[in-house]
Tab-separated table of C-alpha atoms in Angstrom:
chain	number	residue	atom	x	y	z
A	1	MET	CA	17.234	16.176	-3.343
A	2	LEU	CA	20.621	17.068	-1.875
A	3	VAL	CA	22.698	14.066	-0.747
A	4	ILE	CA	25.964	14.129	1.234
A	5	CYS	CA	28.333	11.165	1.107
A	6	PRO	CA	29.114	10.135	4.720
A	7	ASN	CA	32.626	9.054	3.680
A	8	CYS	CA	34.077	11.927	1.622
A	9	LYS	CA	31.422	14.592	2.438
A	10	THR	CA	30.835	15.306	-1.249
A	11	ARG	CA	27.474	16.976	-1.896
A	12	TYR	CA	25.509	16.178	-5.000
A	13	LYS	CA	21.974	16.509	-6.267
A	14	LEU	CA	19.968	13.314	-6.729
A	15	ASP	CA	17.136	13.147	-9.234
A	16	GLU	CA	14.119	12.094	-7.115
A	17	ARG	CA	12.482	10.463	-10.137
A	18	LYS	CA	15.193	7.779	-10.005
A	19	LEU	CA	14.332	6.739	-6.446
A	20	THR	CA	12.858	3.268	-6.066
A	21	PRO	CA	9.586	2.815	-4.137
A	22	LYS	CA	11.370	1.605	-1.007
A	23	PRO	CA	11.744	3.256	2.412
A	24	ILE	CA	15.555	3.156	2.287
A	25	VAL	CA	17.576	3.687	-0.888
A	26	LYS	CA	21.172	2.520	-1.434
A	27	LEU	CA	23.392	5.010	-3.249
A	28	LYS	CA	26.960	4.974	-4.549
A	29	CYS	CA	29.013	8.138	-4.261
A	30	PRO	CA	30.253	9.149	-7.734
A	31	LYS	CA	33.488	10.539	-6.268
A	32	CYS	CA	34.774	7.920	-3.778
A	33	GLY	CA	32.590	4.911	-4.660
A	34	ASN	CA	31.267	4.560	-1.085
A	35	ILE	CA	27.913	2.771	-0.892
A	36	PHE	CA	25.510	4.218	1.692
A	37	GLU	CA	21.825	4.345	2.509
A	38	VAL	CA	19.431	7.296	2.745
A	39	ASN	CA	15.797	7.524	3.753
A	40	ASN	CA	13.497	7.976	0.781
A	41	PRO	CA	11.426	11.135	1.466
A	42	LEU	CA	8.957	10.226	-1.278
A	43	TYR	CA	8.234	6.850	0.315
A	44	ASP	CA	6.955	8.355	3.584
A	45	ALA	CA	4.716	10.786	1.691
A	46	LYS	CA	3.293	7.947	-0.438
A	47	ILE	CA	2.632	5.760	2.638
A	48	LYS	CA	0.800	8.597	4.407
A	49	GLU	CA	-1.227	9.294	1.268
A	50	ASP	CA	-2.080	5.586	0.828
A	51	ASP	CA	-3.061	5.272	4.527
A	52	THR	CA	-5.286	8.360	4.297
A	53	THR	CA	-6.905	7.073	1.113
A	54	GLN	CA	-7.453	3.629	2.688
A	55	VAL	CA	-9.054	5.089	5.844
A	56	LYS	CA	-11.295	7.299	3.689
A	57	LYS	CA	-12.361	4.311	1.551
A	58	GLU	CA	-13.109	2.230	4.664
A	59	LYS	CA	-15.236	5.011	6.167
A	60	GLU	CA	-17.150	5.389	2.894
A	61	ALA	CA	-17.619	1.610	2.697
A	62	ASP	CA	-18.892	1.466	6.300
A	63	GLU	CA	-21.552	4.153	5.769
A	64	GLY	CA	-25.016	2.676	5.994
A	65	LEU	CA	-23.778	-0.575	7.516
A	66	SER	CA	-25.166	-1.746	10.851
A	67	LEU	CA	-25.470	-4.909	12.897
A	68	PRO	CA	-28.964	-6.394	13.251
A	69	LYS	CA	-30.593	-5.773	16.616
A	70	ASP	CA	-32.553	-9.027	16.735
A	71	LYS	CA	-29.858	-11.591	15.961
A	72	ASN	CA	-26.220	-12.526	16.422
A	73	ILE	CA	-23.892	-13.510	13.610
A	74	PHE	CA	-21.107	-16.059	13.988
A	75	LEU	CA	-18.401	-17.527	11.798
A	76	TYR	CA	-17.381	-21.076	12.740
A	77	VAL	CA	-14.208	-22.539	11.233
A	78	ILE	CA	-15.259	-26.136	10.600
A	79	LYS	CA	-12.265	-27.271	8.508
A	80	GLY	CA	-8.666	-26.138	8.202
A	81	PRO	CA	-5.911	-24.753	10.452
A	82	ARG	CA	-8.320	-23.008	12.867
A	83	SER	CA	-10.884	-25.786	12.944
A	84	GLY	CA	-13.197	-25.416	15.948
A	85	TYR	CA	-12.716	-21.662	16.278
A	86	LYS	CA	-15.865	-19.548	16.758
A	87	TYR	CA	-15.863	-15.826	15.861
A	88	LYS	CA	-18.737	-13.557	16.908
A	89	VAL	CA	-19.301	-10.703	14.456
A	90	THR	CA	-19.312	-7.503	16.520
A	91	LYS	CA	-19.081	-4.878	13.793
A	92	PRO	CA	-20.902	-4.351	10.499
A	93	ARG	CA	-17.832	-4.859	8.302
A	94	VAL	CA	-15.518	-7.798	8.966
A	95	ILE	CA	-12.392	-8.827	7.035
A	96	VAL	CA	-11.362	-12.491	6.888
A	97	GLY	CA	-7.863	-13.390	5.750
A	98	ARG	CA	-4.351	-14.527	6.606
A	99	GLY	CA	-2.884	-11.088	7.413
A	100	SER	CA	-2.668	-9.362	10.763
A	101	GLN	CA	-5.059	-6.643	9.536
A	102	ALA	CA	-7.895	-9.189	9.242
A	103	ASP	CA	-10.570	-9.440	11.932
A	104	LEU	CA	-10.736	-13.229	11.620
A	105	ILE	CA	-7.243	-14.543	10.877
A	106	ILE	CA	-6.985	-17.852	9.011
A	107	PRO	CA	-3.347	-19.070	9.043
A	108	ASP	CA	-3.578	-20.862	5.703
A	109	LEU	CA	-1.030	-20.102	2.964
A	110	GLU	CA	-3.744	-20.471	0.319
A	111	VAL	CA	-5.736	-17.648	1.951
A	112	SER	CA	-4.967	-14.053	0.932
A	113	ARG	CA	-4.038	-11.474	3.574
A	114	GLN	CA	-7.437	-9.851	3.086
A	115	HIS	CA	-9.457	-12.599	1.454
A	116	PHE	CA	-13.101	-11.570	1.804
A	117	SER	CA	-15.297	-9.169	3.727
A	118	LEU	CA	-18.726	-9.438	5.289
A	119	GLU	CA	-20.835	-6.299	5.068
A	120	ILE	CA	-24.034	-6.207	7.099
A	121	LYS	CA	-26.770	-3.792	6.087
A	122	GLU	CA	-30.509	-3.824	6.693
A	123	ASN	CA	-30.535	-7.359	8.135
A	124	LYS	CA	-28.691	-8.868	5.183
A	125	THR	CA	-25.080	-9.966	4.985
A	126	ILE	CA	-23.098	-9.577	1.775
A	127	LEU	CA	-19.866	-11.516	1.268
A	128	ARG	CA	-17.393	-9.775	-1.057
A	129	ASP	CA	-14.237	-11.454	-2.309
A	130	LEU	CA	-11.405	-8.905	-1.980
A	131	ASN	CA	-9.577	-9.918	-5.176
A	132	SER	CA	-8.125	-12.939	-3.423
A	133	THR	CA	-5.531	-14.999	-5.243
A	134	ASN	CA	-7.271	-18.378	-4.913
A	135	GLY	CA	-10.902	-17.243	-4.766
A	136	THR	CA	-13.850	-17.656	-2.421
A	137	TYR	CA	-16.250	-20.553	-2.976
A	138	ILE	CA	-19.802	-21.335	-1.908
A	139	ASP	CA	-21.207	-24.746	-2.861
A	140	GLY	CA	-18.171	-25.296	-5.100
A	141	GLU	CA	-18.810	-22.134	-7.127
A	142	LYS	CA	-16.392	-19.227	-7.168
A	143	VAL	CA	-18.128	-16.032	-6.016
A	144	SER	CA	-17.198	-12.365	-6.040
A	145	SER	CA	-20.218	-10.988	-4.190
A	146	VAL	CA	-23.150	-12.880	-2.728
A	147	LYS	CA	-25.901	-12.480	-0.130
A	148	LEU	CA	-25.374	-15.037	2.639
A	149	GLU	CA	-28.110	-17.160	4.155
A	150	ASP	CA	-27.986	-18.824	7.566
A	151	ARG	CA	-25.743	-21.934	7.617
A	152	THR	CA	-23.848	-21.084	4.416
A	153	GLU	CA	-20.471	-22.810	4.053
A	154	ILE	CA	-17.661	-20.656	2.673
A	155	GLN	CA	-14.489	-22.286	1.323
A	156	ILE	CA	-11.190	-20.371	1.195
A	157	GLY	CA	-7.911	-22.202	0.713
A	158	GLN	CA	-7.948	-25.381	2.815
A	159	SER	CA	-10.486	-23.864	5.225
A	160	THR	CA	-14.266	-24.045	5.436
A	161	ILE	CA	-16.156	-21.417	7.431
A	162	LEU	CA	-19.792	-21.781	8.439
A	163	TYR	CA	-21.839	-18.553	8.481
A	164	MET	CA	-24.551	-18.712	11.144
A	165	GLU	CA	-27.247	-16.378	12.373
A	166	SER	CA	-29.028	-16.845	15.695
A	167	THR	CA	-31.725	-14.858	17.427
A	168	GLU	CA	-31.223	-13.624	20.985
A	169	ARG	CA	-33.448	-16.399	22.343
A	170	ASP	CA	-31.463	-19.079	20.416
A	171	PHE	CA	-28.273	-17.770	21.973
């Protein structure tokens, strides 16, 4: 990669293998000692590759998933920062976590950005822990993947979420 010092206009070749995995890299000119920043061209390529890979994985994960036609699924936050909040599941794969990418956001510092997912297929709902830092618990037991039944309580961080199913006539 060719780099030009903005101060003394010296051109020099930078070994791309020495670039850190950050969007902007600070460099020091070997001639004048000026410290300046350049955009890391490898960072943008890696981000695009990671985004493409993530979208592909999500599409593969969503294949075969579908919402049931005869019932509604809800998540009720019954304890924690969002206590009283009701979330209606409107798609077959839902992410619960603290981050802005989550479908149901739980603003609890003990909850990971993407804590767990619900995957609905053939009238059954599977909860999958997404390698959360503090774990996902049902009835006090840490779980990684489990089939949910109506009225199951899920504990993450300081929050408890009630999984509920209701038929159209119940609703």
